[in-house]
Amino acid sequence: MDKSAFLTAKNSTFTPVTGLAFFAIASGFLMSLIPLSLTSFNMDNSLTAWLASIFYLGILVGTLGVQSVITNSGHRLALILFLSLLIATILLMLMLPVAWVWLAARFIAGIAVAGVFVVVESWLLMADSAKQRAKRLGLYMMSLYGGSALGQLAIGSIGINGLTPFFCVIGLLLIAVLPPLLVKTGQPLQLQHQKIGLKEARRISTPAIIGCLVSGMLLGPIYGLMPSYINTQLASTDKTAFLMAVIIIGGMLIQPLVSFLSVRVSKSLLMALFCLLGTIGIVGVLDGKSILIISMSYFILGASCFALYPIAITLACETIGVEKIVAATELMLLSYSVGSVFGPVIAEHSNRSAHSLILYLGFVLTTTSIYMLLKSLHKTHSGQTPAIG
């Protein structure tokens, strides 16, 4: 048995996927809860965009140190550590509900979430074939987005005021800690994970890096600003929770199709088509007159935006050895984080329109679709195999 097959045999999906599912429910609830609960803690709503951006800045910083934690402690203990750190940041926010403490706590939370993402993604991507990697990443994305959608629905049933919603988030995160805490087998072997050198980084597909960057530029504002935008437009917490759930359910349900197509179609072309689909969703959000049309448009928007990251990261990992998977996922998450840091601030201040967020998303989707289409056509004309991306 070769090394990659041996690693796969030892590598179970139960612990990372189960822990991720409860983490996603908690995280989905928390991402919408924070901007909607500011007034109940006597803080200004103008803090919303900065809380979103500093959180993603924390993710960006966190990606730089995750590999050393995994190398020294292994995937299982690293997952426990990062989930525990996230719980500590929520407790800090509740104990000291002032703006600068929340900003600091969300920065640290970003570092913890970066750790969770890199640990789980690299755990699942340590497989011996592109098909198995796509299948595992599809399972990862479905768990992540399905949990996030359930978390959005908690806004309506649990509410956004007081300490109770935050204690519910902490409870879910404690449940997420249990699988890696209790199940001590099934993690990848503790390799000496190798870094990716500058020359090797240059060989990673540019569309893969751009895809992760754009994914951050889209999902950062969607998570950080969309709850406030929808609430302002519809003046209903229940409808806000419902439409946020619709966006994320769209992202979840598209994952099996993404897994199926990503090993059969040029990944650059696939990202171009999903961005085009997202542009159609933007038009529906702006022009929709009924809640049905608006809901369908948000579903399409979610499906397109959440499809980009798994396509991009599988494209990046196609030619990477198993010992460099952690470094590759760090690099892709770093690209995602750069987009996520600047996305909310740009979307908030791009223009004075009440629909500035939606117009920003439409611009990013349209320009990315054109870029990916041109890259796909260039690869086809240069004689490269389309399925490679």
mmCIF file of C-alpha atoms in Angstrom:
data_model
loop_
_atom_site.group_PDB
_atom_site.id
_atom_site.type_symbol
_atom_site.label_atom_id
_atom_site.label_comp_id
_atom_site.label_asym_id
_atom_site.label_seq_id
_atom_site.Cartn_x
_atom_site.Cartn_y
_atom_site.Cartn_z
ATOM 1 C CA MET A 1 0.000 0.000 0.000
ATOM 2 C CA ASP A 2 1.478 3.385 -0.993
ATOM 3 C CA LYS A 3 1.623 6.345 1.381
ATOM 4 C CA SER A 4 -1.456 8.187 0.057
ATOM 5 C CA ALA A 5 -3.642 5.064 0.201
ATOM 6 C CA PHE A 6 -2.442 4.342 3.731
ATOM 7 C CA LEU A 7 -3.277 7.892 4.785
ATOM 8 C CA THR A 8 -6.765 7.575 3.302
ATOM 9 C CA ALA A 9 -7.419 4.288 5.085
ATOM 10 C CA LYS A 10 -6.566 5.901 8.420
ATOM 11 C CA ASN A 11 -8.516 9.074 7.626
ATOM 12 C CA SER A 12 -12.162 8.985 8.783
ATOM 13 C CA THR A 13 -14.722 11.654 7.837
ATOM 14 C CA PHE A 14 -16.958 11.134 10.892
ATOM 15 C CA THR A 15 -15.149 13.337 13.415
ATOM 16 C CA PRO A 16 -14.457 16.395 11.222
ATOM 17 C CA VAL A 17 -17.861 16.375 9.514
ATOM 18 C CA THR A 18 -19.861 15.864 12.734
ATOM 19 C CA GLY A 19 -17.929 18.534 14.594
ATOM 20 C CA LEU A 20 -18.207 20.842 11.589
ATOM 21 C CA ALA A 21 -21.992 20.429 11.394
ATOM 22 C CA PHE A 22 -22.558 21.713 14.944
ATOM 23 C CA PHE A 23 -19.897 24.386 14.477
ATOM 24 C CA ALA A 24 -21.726 25.532 11.324
ATOM 25 C CA ILE A 25 -25.095 25.793 13.093
ATOM 26 C CA ALA A 26 -23.497 27.874 15.845
ATOM 27 C CA SER A 27 -21.466 29.985 13.424
ATOM 28 C CA GLY A 28 -24.420 30.623 11.094
ATOM 29 C CA PHE A 29 -26.559 31.786 14.004
ATOM 30 C CA LEU A 30 -23.739 33.928 15.412
ATOM 31 C CA MET A 31 -22.886 35.665 12.117
ATOM 32 C CA SER A 32 -26.454 36.983 11.792
ATOM 33 C CA LEU A 33 -26.963 37.444 15.515
ATOM 34 C CA ILE A 34 -24.052 39.848 15.993
ATOM 35 C CA PRO A 35 -25.183 42.628 13.577
ATOM 36 C CA LEU A 36 -28.837 42.270 14.615
ATOM 37 C CA SER A 37 -28.107 42.369 18.359
ATOM 38 C CA LEU A 38 -25.943 45.508 18.450
ATOM 39 C CA THR A 39 -28.769 47.804 19.519
ATOM 40 C CA SER A 40 -29.721 45.519 22.412
ATOM 41 C CA PHE A 41 -26.167 45.968 23.746
ATOM 42 C CA ASN A 42 -26.346 49.763 23.188
ATOM 43 C CA MET A 43 -23.874 49.763 20.310
ATOM 44 C CA ASP A 44 -24.216 51.625 17.019
ATOM 45 C CA ASN A 45 -25.211 49.739 13.863
ATOM 46 C CA SER A 46 -22.369 51.462 11.997
ATOM 47 C CA LEU A 47 -20.126 48.913 13.743
ATOM 48 C CA THR A 48 -21.559 46.127 11.558
ATOM 49 C CA ALA A 49 -19.193 46.441 8.578
ATOM 50 C CA TRP A 50 -16.129 46.811 10.824
ATOM 51 C CA LEU A 51 -17.059 43.734 12.862
ATOM 52 C CA ALA A 52 -17.370 41.738 9.640
ATOM 53 C CA SER A 53 -14.080 42.997 8.209
ATOM 54 C CA ILE A 54 -12.031 42.536 11.386
ATOM 55 C CA PHE A 55 -13.403 39.006 11.729
ATOM 56 C CA TYR A 56 -12.101 38.177 8.265
ATOM 57 C CA LEU A 57 -8.834 39.962 9.049
ATOM 58 C CA GLY A 58 -8.542 37.493 11.918
ATOM 59 C CA ILE A 59 -9.110 34.644 9.472
ATOM 60 C CA LEU A 60 -6.374 36.080 7.249
ATOM 61 C CA VAL A 61 -3.895 36.281 10.144
ATOM 62 C CA GLY A 62 -4.973 32.877 11.445
ATOM 63 C CA THR A 63 -4.160 31.121 8.183
ATOM 64 C CA LEU A 64 -0.479 31.986 8.644
ATOM 65 C CA GLY A 65 -0.049 29.881 11.769
ATOM 66 C CA VAL A 66 -2.432 26.938 11.468
ATOM 67 C CA GLN A 67 0.081 24.622 9.810
ATOM 68 C CA SER A 68 2.475 24.754 12.766
ATOM 69 C CA VAL A 69 -0.366 23.973 15.211
ATOM 70 C CA ILE A 70 -1.441 20.944 13.155
ATOM 71 C CA THR A 71 2.167 19.751 12.805
ATOM 72 C CA ASN A 72 2.765 19.933 16.562
ATOM 73 C CA SER A 73 -0.574 18.631 17.865
ATOM 74 C CA GLY A 74 -2.265 16.724 15.038
ATOM 75 C CA HIS A 75 -5.649 17.422 13.461
ATOM 76 C CA ARG A 76 -7.816 16.193 16.345
ATOM 77 C CA LEU A 77 -6.252 18.255 19.134
ATOM 78 C CA ALA A 78 -5.950 21.280 16.845
ATOM 79 C CA LEU A 79 -9.699 21.141 16.180
ATOM 80 C CA ILE A 80 -10.444 21.022 19.928
ATOM 81 C CA LEU A 81 -8.101 23.974 20.527
ATOM 82 C CA PHE A 82 -9.629 26.224 17.868
ATOM 83 C CA LEU A 83 -13.236 25.465 18.852
ATOM 84 C CA SER A 84 -12.398 26.200 22.500
ATOM 85 C CA LEU A 85 -10.793 29.508 21.519
ATOM 86 C CA LEU A 86 -13.960 30.493 19.624
ATOM 87 C CA ILE A 87 -16.087 29.771 22.714
ATOM 88 C CA ALA A 88 -13.778 31.966 24.808
ATOM 89 C CA THR A 89 -14.284 34.933 22.434
ATOM 90 C CA ILE A 90 -18.083 34.749 22.821
ATOM 91 C CA LEU A 91 -17.795 34.687 26.601
ATOM 92 C CA LEU A 92 -15.533 37.750 26.412
ATOM 93 C CA MET A 93 -18.103 39.619 24.312
ATOM 94 C CA LEU A 94 -20.841 38.875 26.837
ATOM 95 C CA MET A 95 -18.739 39.928 29.810
ATOM 96 C CA LEU A 96 -17.614 43.227 28.216
ATOM 97 C CA PRO A 97 -20.220 44.488 25.690
ATOM 98 C CA VAL A 98 -18.312 47.516 24.392
ATOM 99 C CA ALA A 99 -17.228 48.241 20.824
ATOM 100 C CA TRP A 100 -13.446 47.818 21.138
ATOM 101 C CA VAL A 101 -13.787 44.537 23.058
ATOM 102 C CA TRP A 102 -16.176 43.143 20.441
ATOM 103 C CA LEU A 103 -13.788 44.158 17.663
ATOM 104 C CA ALA A 104 -10.879 42.461 19.443
ATOM 105 C CA ALA A 105 -12.964 39.377 20.208
ATOM 106 C CA ARG A 106 -14.121 39.043 16.592
ATOM 107 C CA PHE A 107 -10.508 39.342 15.419
ATOM 108 C CA ILE A 108 -9.510 36.467 17.709
ATOM 109 C CA ALA A 109 -12.638 34.568 16.629
ATOM 110 C CA GLY A 110 -11.461 34.914 13.025
ATOM 111 C CA ILE A 111 -8.151 33.270 13.954
ATOM 112 C CA ALA A 112 -10.056 30.407 15.616
ATOM 113 C CA VAL A 113 -12.393 29.943 12.654
ATOM 114 C CA ALA A 114 -9.422 29.938 10.253
ATOM 115 C CA GLY A 115 -8.018 27.089 12.321
ATOM 116 C CA VAL A 116 -11.276 25.139 12.156
ATOM 117 C CA PHE A 117 -11.502 25.566 8.389
ATOM 118 C CA VAL A 118 -7.895 24.579 7.637
ATOM 119 C CA VAL A 119 -8.005 21.610 10.018
ATOM 120 C CA VAL A 120 -11.251 20.210 8.612
ATOM 121 C CA GLU A 121 -10.495 20.973 4.949
ATOM 122 C CA SER A 122 -6.999 19.458 5.062
ATOM 123 C CA TRP A 123 -8.314 16.480 7.082
ATOM 124 C CA LEU A 124 -10.842 15.722 4.341
ATOM 125 C CA LEU A 125 -8.616 16.594 1.375
ATOM 126 C CA MET A 126 -5.954 14.070 2.407
ATOM 127 C CA ALA A 127 -7.382 11.575 -0.088
ATOM 128 C CA ASP A 128 -5.705 9.642 -2.881
ATOM 129 C CA SER A 129 -7.748 10.791 -5.903
ATOM 130 C CA ALA A 130 -9.340 13.934 -7.322
ATOM 131 C CA LYS A 131 -12.727 12.191 -7.368
ATOM 132 C CA GLN A 132 -12.526 11.293 -3.669
ATOM 133 C CA ARG A 133 -11.358 14.797 -2.794
ATOM 134 C CA ALA A 134 -14.315 16.315 -4.676
ATOM 135 C CA LYS A 135 -16.720 13.924 -2.939
ATOM 136 C CA ARG A 136 -15.301 14.683 0.512
ATOM 137 C CA LEU A 137 -15.264 18.421 -0.121
ATOM 138 C CA GLY A 138 -18.885 18.213 -1.267
ATOM 139 C CA LEU A 139 -19.746 16.507 2.037
ATOM 140 C CA TYR A 140 -17.809 19.237 3.863
ATOM 141 C CA MET A 141 -19.667 22.029 2.056
ATOM 142 C CA MET A 142 -23.081 20.432 2.557
ATOM 143 C CA SER A 143 -22.426 20.068 6.298
ATOM 144 C CA LEU A 144 -21.098 23.629 6.526
ATOM 145 C CA TYR A 145 -23.906 25.282 4.581
ATOM 146 C CA GLY A 146 -26.664 23.039 5.894
ATOM 147 C CA GLY A 147 -25.621 23.836 9.451
ATOM 148 C CA SER A 148 -25.366 27.540 8.619
ATOM 149 C CA ALA A 149 -28.892 27.512 7.196
ATOM 150 C CA LEU A 150 -30.256 25.913 10.376
ATOM 151 C CA GLY A 151 -28.405 28.556 12.349
ATOM 152 C CA GLN A 152 -30.169 31.324 10.420
ATOM 153 C CA LEU A 153 -33.566 29.840 11.284
ATOM 154 C CA ALA A 154 -32.668 30.035 14.972
ATOM 155 C CA ILE A 155 -32.940 33.838 14.723
ATOM 156 C CA GLY A 156 -36.712 33.587 14.411
ATOM 157 C CA SER A 157 -37.247 30.897 17.054
ATOM 158 C CA ILE A 158 -34.692 31.967 19.679
ATOM 159 C CA GLY A 159 -34.559 35.700 18.990
ATOM 160 C CA ILE A 160 -31.767 38.260 18.927
ATOM 161 C CA ASN A 161 -32.057 40.035 22.288
ATOM 162 C CA GLY A 162 -30.320 39.343 25.564
ATOM 163 C CA LEU A 163 -27.867 36.628 26.547
ATOM 164 C CA THR A 164 -29.946 33.534 25.701
ATOM 165 C CA PRO A 165 -29.092 33.442 21.949
ATOM 166 C CA PHE A 166 -25.369 33.671 22.727
ATOM 167 C CA PHE A 167 -25.591 30.900 25.326
ATOM 168 C CA CYS A 168 -27.298 28.724 22.692
ATOM 169 C CA VAL A 169 -24.337 29.363 20.351
ATOM 170 C CA ILE A 170 -21.902 28.387 23.107
ATOM 171 C CA GLY A 171 -23.892 25.192 23.774
ATOM 172 C CA LEU A 172 -23.721 24.199 20.104
ATOM 173 C CA LEU A 173 -19.969 24.816 20.025
ATOM 174 C CA LEU A 174 -19.511 22.642 23.120
ATOM 175 C CA ILE A 175 -21.335 19.839 21.274
ATOM 176 C CA ALA A 176 -19.012 20.417 18.298
ATOM 177 C CA VAL A 177 -16.019 19.793 20.576
ATOM 178 C CA LEU A 178 -17.329 16.366 21.634
ATOM 179 C CA PRO A 179 -16.539 14.336 18.438
ATOM 180 C CA PRO A 180 -12.802 15.197 18.359
ATOM 181 C CA LEU A 181 -12.660 14.992 22.159
ATOM 182 C CA LEU A 182 -14.246 11.537 22.453
ATOM 183 C CA VAL A 183 -13.249 9.859 19.156
ATOM 184 C CA LYS A 184 -9.480 9.503 19.278
ATOM 185 C CA THR A 185 -9.044 7.462 16.095
ATOM 186 C CA GLY A 186 -9.522 8.258 12.418
ATOM 187 C CA GLN A 187 -7.419 11.407 12.105
ATOM 188 C CA PRO A 188 -4.751 11.696 9.376
ATOM 189 C CA LEU A 189 -1.278 10.558 10.322
ATOM 190 C CA GLN A 190 0.802 13.309 11.909
ATOM 191 C CA LEU A 191 3.103 14.124 9.000
ATOM 192 C CA GLN A 192 5.828 16.717 8.807
ATOM 193 C CA HIS A 193 3.648 18.977 6.671
ATOM 194 C CA GLN A 194 5.656 20.811 4.044
ATOM 195 C CA LYS A 195 5.329 24.458 3.101
ATOM 196 C CA ILE A 196 4.747 25.558 -0.472
ATOM 197 C CA GLY A 197 7.694 27.516 -1.830
ATOM 198 C CA LEU A 198 7.362 30.677 -3.904
ATOM 199 C CA LYS A 199 8.164 28.889 -7.162
ATOM 200 C CA GLU A 200 5.623 26.172 -6.441
ATOM 201 C CA ALA A 201 3.013 28.755 -5.398
ATOM 202 C CA ARG A 202 3.404 30.380 -8.805
ATOM 203 C CA ARG A 203 2.460 27.088 -10.440
ATOM 204 C CA ILE A 204 -0.864 26.941 -8.610
ATOM 205 C CA SER A 205 -3.683 27.817 -10.977
ATOM 206 C CA THR A 206 -4.370 31.568 -11.081
ATOM 207 C CA PRO A 207 -8.125 30.966 -11.521
ATOM 208 C CA ALA A 208 -8.002 28.898 -8.305
ATOM 209 C CA ILE A 209 -6.489 31.786 -6.343
ATOM 210 C CA ILE A 210 -8.834 34.329 -7.957
ATOM 211 C CA GLY A 211 -11.793 32.035 -7.284
ATOM 212 C CA CYS A 212 -10.989 31.912 -3.563
ATOM 213 C CA LEU A 213 -10.387 35.676 -3.473
ATOM 214 C CA VAL A 214 -13.724 36.391 -5.169
ATOM 215 C CA SER A 215 -15.479 33.872 -2.923
ATOM 216 C CA GLY A 216 -14.323 35.934 0.055
ATOM 217 C CA MET A 217 -15.381 39.188 -1.619
ATOM 218 C CA LEU A 218 -18.881 37.722 -2.014
ATOM 219 C CA LEU A 219 -19.383 35.698 1.161
ATOM 220 C CA GLY A 220 -17.855 38.269 3.536
ATOM 221 C CA PRO A 221 -20.541 40.864 2.703
ATOM 222 C CA ILE A 222 -23.271 38.203 2.500
ATOM 223 C CA TYR A 223 -22.552 36.983 6.032
ATOM 224 C CA GLY A 224 -21.650 40.378 7.482
ATOM 225 C CA LEU A 225 -24.047 42.800 5.773
ATOM 226 C CA MET A 226 -26.890 40.850 4.175
ATOM 227 C CA PRO A 227 -28.903 40.343 7.413
ATOM 228 C CA SER A 228 -28.996 44.105 7.979
ATOM 229 C CA TYR A 229 -29.794 44.788 4.294
ATOM 230 C CA ILE A 230 -32.726 42.360 4.226
ATOM 231 C CA ASN A 231 -34.019 43.608 7.573
ATOM 232 C CA THR A 232 -33.892 47.208 6.299
ATOM 233 C CA GLN A 233 -35.732 46.302 3.079
ATOM 234 C CA LEU A 234 -38.446 44.115 4.622
ATOM 235 C CA ALA A 235 -38.533 45.349 8.261
ATOM 236 C CA SER A 236 -39.075 41.795 9.510
ATOM 237 C CA THR A 237 -36.731 39.676 11.611
ATOM 238 C CA ASP A 238 -38.594 36.494 10.612
ATOM 239 C CA LYS A 239 -38.261 37.250 6.885
ATOM 240 C CA THR A 240 -34.605 38.145 7.392
ATOM 241 C CA ALA A 241 -33.955 34.784 9.037
ATOM 242 C CA PHE A 242 -35.923 32.979 6.320
ATOM 243 C CA LEU A 243 -34.140 34.656 3.388
ATOM 244 C CA MET A 244 -30.686 34.205 4.965
ATOM 245 C CA ALA A 245 -31.531 30.529 5.359
ATOM 246 C CA VAL A 246 -32.675 30.420 1.708
ATOM 247 C CA ILE A 247 -29.316 31.864 0.580
ATOM 248 C CA ILE A 248 -27.338 29.252 2.493
ATOM 249 C CA ILE A 249 -29.667 26.372 1.557
ATOM 250 C CA GLY A 250 -29.016 27.338 -2.064
ATOM 251 C CA GLY A 251 -25.293 26.994 -1.319
ATOM 252 C CA MET A 252 -25.847 23.626 0.357
ATOM 253 C CA LEU A 253 -28.064 22.053 -2.298
ATOM 254 C CA ILE A 254 -25.742 23.023 -5.140
ATOM 255 C CA GLN A 255 -22.806 21.085 -3.647
ATOM 256 C CA PRO A 256 -23.642 17.622 -5.083
ATOM 257 C CA LEU A 257 -23.855 19.233 -8.537
ATOM 258 C CA VAL A 258 -20.556 21.023 -7.922
ATOM 259 C CA SER A 259 -18.879 17.728 -6.940
ATOM 260 C CA PHE A 260 -20.316 15.998 -10.025
ATOM 261 C CA LEU A 261 -19.339 18.718 -12.509
ATOM 262 C CA SER A 262 -15.933 19.660 -11.070
ATOM 263 C CA VAL A 263 -14.316 16.420 -12.288
ATOM 264 C CA ARG A 264 -16.040 16.574 -15.694
ATOM 265 C CA VAL A 265 -16.016 20.239 -16.749
ATOM 266 C CA SER A 266 -13.289 22.878 -16.932
ATOM 267 C CA LYS A 267 -13.242 24.466 -13.502
ATOM 268 C CA SER A 268 -12.643 27.944 -14.939
ATOM 269 C CA LEU A 269 -15.690 27.546 -17.165
ATOM 270 C CA LEU A 270 -17.688 26.180 -14.249
ATOM 271 C CA MET A 271 -16.864 29.226 -12.106
ATOM 272 C CA ALA A 272 -17.784 31.509 -15.031
ATOM 273 C CA LEU A 273 -21.190 29.849 -15.363
ATOM 274 C CA PHE A 274 -21.940 30.025 -11.639
ATOM 275 C CA CYS A 275 -21.007 33.726 -11.568
ATOM 276 C CA LEU A 276 -23.342 34.316 -14.521
ATOM 277 C CA LEU A 277 -26.080 32.480 -12.637
ATOM 278 C CA GLY A 278 -25.436 34.709 -9.629
ATOM 279 C CA THR A 279 -25.850 37.809 -11.796
ATOM 280 C CA ILE A 280 -29.303 36.536 -12.797
ATOM 281 C CA GLY A 281 -30.105 36.147 -9.099
ATOM 282 C CA ILE A 282 -29.029 39.763 -8.470
ATOM 283 C CA VAL A 283 -31.463 41.007 -11.126
ATOM 284 C CA GLY A 284 -34.258 39.041 -9.462
ATOM 285 C CA VAL A 285 -33.447 40.502 -6.029
ATOM 286 C CA LEU A 286 -33.574 44.053 -7.390
ATOM 287 C CA ASP A 287 -36.670 43.662 -9.595
ATOM 288 C CA GLY A 288 -38.660 40.992 -7.729
ATOM 289 C CA LYS A 289 -42.150 42.137 -6.739
ATOM 290 C CA SER A 290 -43.295 39.111 -4.751
ATOM 291 C CA ILE A 291 -41.717 37.240 -1.876
ATOM 292 C CA LEU A 292 -41.678 34.093 -4.047
ATOM 293 C CA ILE A 293 -39.582 35.729 -6.787
ATOM 294 C CA ILE A 294 -37.317 37.375 -4.219
ATOM 295 C CA SER A 295 -36.835 34.053 -2.399
ATOM 296 C CA MET A 296 -35.982 32.240 -5.639
ATOM 297 C CA SER A 297 -33.520 34.998 -6.536
ATOM 298 C CA TYR A 298 -31.777 34.767 -3.157
ATOM 299 C CA PHE A 299 -31.655 30.967 -3.560
ATOM 300 C CA ILE A 300 -29.927 31.357 -6.944
ATOM 301 C CA LEU A 301 -27.560 33.984 -5.537
ATOM 302 C CA GLY A 302 -26.589 31.677 -2.661
ATOM 303 C CA ALA A 303 -26.103 28.681 -4.958
ATOM 304 C CA SER A 304 -23.743 30.624 -7.215
ATOM 305 C CA CYS A 305 -21.697 32.395 -4.512
ATOM 306 C CA PHE A 306 -21.200 29.297 -2.352
ATOM 307 C CA ALA A 307 -20.197 27.164 -5.353
ATOM 308 C CA LEU A 308 -16.984 29.069 -6.083
ATOM 309 C CA TYR A 309 -14.788 28.099 -3.118
ATOM 310 C CA PRO A 310 -15.018 24.280 -3.423
ATOM 311 C CA ILE A 311 -14.347 24.487 -7.175
ATOM 312 C CA ALA A 312 -11.354 26.765 -6.637
ATOM 313 C CA ILE A 313 -9.782 24.757 -3.822
ATOM 314 C CA THR A 314 -10.063 21.427 -5.657
ATOM 315 C CA LEU A 315 -8.453 23.091 -8.673
ATOM 316 C CA ALA A 316 -5.583 24.298 -6.468
ATOM 317 C CA CYS A 317 -5.022 20.848 -4.909
ATOM 318 C CA GLU A 318 -5.039 18.831 -8.130
ATOM 319 C CA THR A 319 -1.247 18.729 -8.482
ATOM 320 C CA ILE A 320 -0.315 19.018 -4.780
ATOM 321 C CA GLY A 321 1.165 16.091 -2.834
ATOM 322 C CA VAL A 322 -0.605 14.939 0.326
ATOM 323 C CA GLU A 323 2.159 16.363 2.535
ATOM 324 C CA LYS A 324 1.434 19.853 1.136
ATOM 325 C CA ILE A 325 -2.374 19.788 1.426
ATOM 326 C CA VAL A 326 -2.331 21.785 4.684
ATOM 327 C CA ALA A 327 -0.134 24.470 3.084
ATOM 328 C CA ALA A 328 -2.379 24.576 0.005
ATOM 329 C CA THR A 329 -5.543 24.993 2.067
ATOM 330 C CA GLU A 330 -3.807 27.742 4.069
ATOM 331 C CA LEU A 331 -2.925 29.565 0.842
ATOM 332 C CA MET A 332 -6.467 29.274 -0.522
ATOM 333 C CA LEU A 333 -7.991 30.387 2.775
ATOM 334 C CA LEU A 334 -5.542 33.302 2.792
ATOM 335 C CA SER A 335 -6.850 34.371 -0.639
ATOM 336 C CA TYR A 336 -10.425 33.956 0.597
ATOM 337 C CA SER A 337 -9.650 36.023 3.698
ATOM 338 C CA VAL A 338 -8.155 38.926 1.743
ATOM 339 C CA GLY A 339 -11.429 39.166 -0.186
ATOM 340 C CA SER A 340 -13.467 38.825 2.992
ATOM 341 C CA VAL A 341 -11.576 41.615 4.769
ATOM 342 C CA PHE A 342 -12.086 44.203 2.050
ATOM 343 C CA GLY A 343 -15.443 42.999 0.710
ATOM 344 C CA PRO A 344 -17.745 44.289 3.490
ATOM 345 C CA VAL A 345 -16.074 47.711 3.674
ATOM 346 C CA ILE A 346 -16.088 48.170 -0.116
ATOM 347 C CA ALA A 347 -19.709 47.020 -0.343
ATOM 348 C CA GLU A 348 -20.745 49.370 2.474
ATOM 349 C CA HIS A 349 -19.022 52.445 1.023
ATOM 350 C CA SER A 350 -19.102 51.777 -2.751
ATOM 351 C CA ASN A 351 -22.039 54.156 -3.279
ATOM 352 C CA ARG A 352 -24.852 55.862 -1.411
ATOM 353 C CA SER A 353 -27.646 53.717 -2.843
ATOM 354 C CA ALA A 354 -29.867 51.728 -0.494
ATOM 355 C CA HIS A 355 -28.982 48.743 -2.692
ATOM 356 C CA SER A 356 -25.201 49.292 -2.575
ATOM 357 C CA LEU A 357 -24.618 45.752 -1.264
ATOM 358 C CA ILE A 358 -26.595 44.106 -4.074
ATOM 359 C CA LEU A 359 -25.011 46.311 -6.752
ATOM 360 C CA TYR A 360 -21.558 45.464 -5.392
ATOM 361 C CA LEU A 361 -22.296 41.720 -5.507
ATOM 362 C CA GLY A 362 -23.583 42.060 -9.069
ATOM 363 C CA PHE A 363 -20.439 43.890 -10.188
ATOM 364 C CA VAL A 364 -18.112 41.281 -8.636
ATOM 365 C CA LEU A 365 -20.081 38.369 -10.121
ATOM 366 C CA THR A 366 -20.224 39.888 -13.620
ATOM 367 C CA THR A 367 -16.540 40.801 -13.850
ATOM 368 C CA THR A 368 -15.471 37.417 -12.435
ATOM 369 C CA SER A 369 -17.679 35.589 -14.925
ATOM 370 C CA ILE A 370 -16.000 37.446 -17.801
ATOM 371 C CA TYR A 371 -12.503 36.745 -16.418
ATOM 372 C CA MET A 372 -13.132 33.022 -15.866
ATOM 373 C CA LEU A 373 -14.717 32.660 -19.302
ATOM 374 C CA LEU A 374 -11.669 34.277 -20.934
ATOM 375 C CA LYS A 375 -9.300 32.000 -18.966
ATOM 376 C CA SER A 376 -11.327 28.953 -19.992
ATOM 377 C CA LEU A 377 -11.265 29.962 -23.663
ATOM 378 C CA HIS A 378 -7.525 30.634 -23.462
ATOM 379 C CA LYS A 379 -6.862 27.142 -22.072
ATOM 380 C CA THR A 380 -9.017 25.589 -24.771
ATOM 381 C CA HIS A 381 -7.279 27.492 -27.572
ATOM 382 C CA SER A 382 -3.818 26.750 -26.158
ATOM 383 C CA GLY A 383 -4.571 23.019 -26.317
ATOM 384 C CA GLN A 384 -4.758 22.322 -22.589
ATOM 385 C CA THR A 385 -7.223 19.699 -21.389
ATOM 386 C CA PRO A 386 -10.470 21.523 -20.460
ATOM 387 C CA ALA A 387 -11.233 19.236 -17.508
ATOM 388 C CA ILE A 388 -8.121 20.423 -15.726
ATOM 389 C CA GLY A 389 -9.558 23.919 -15.209
#
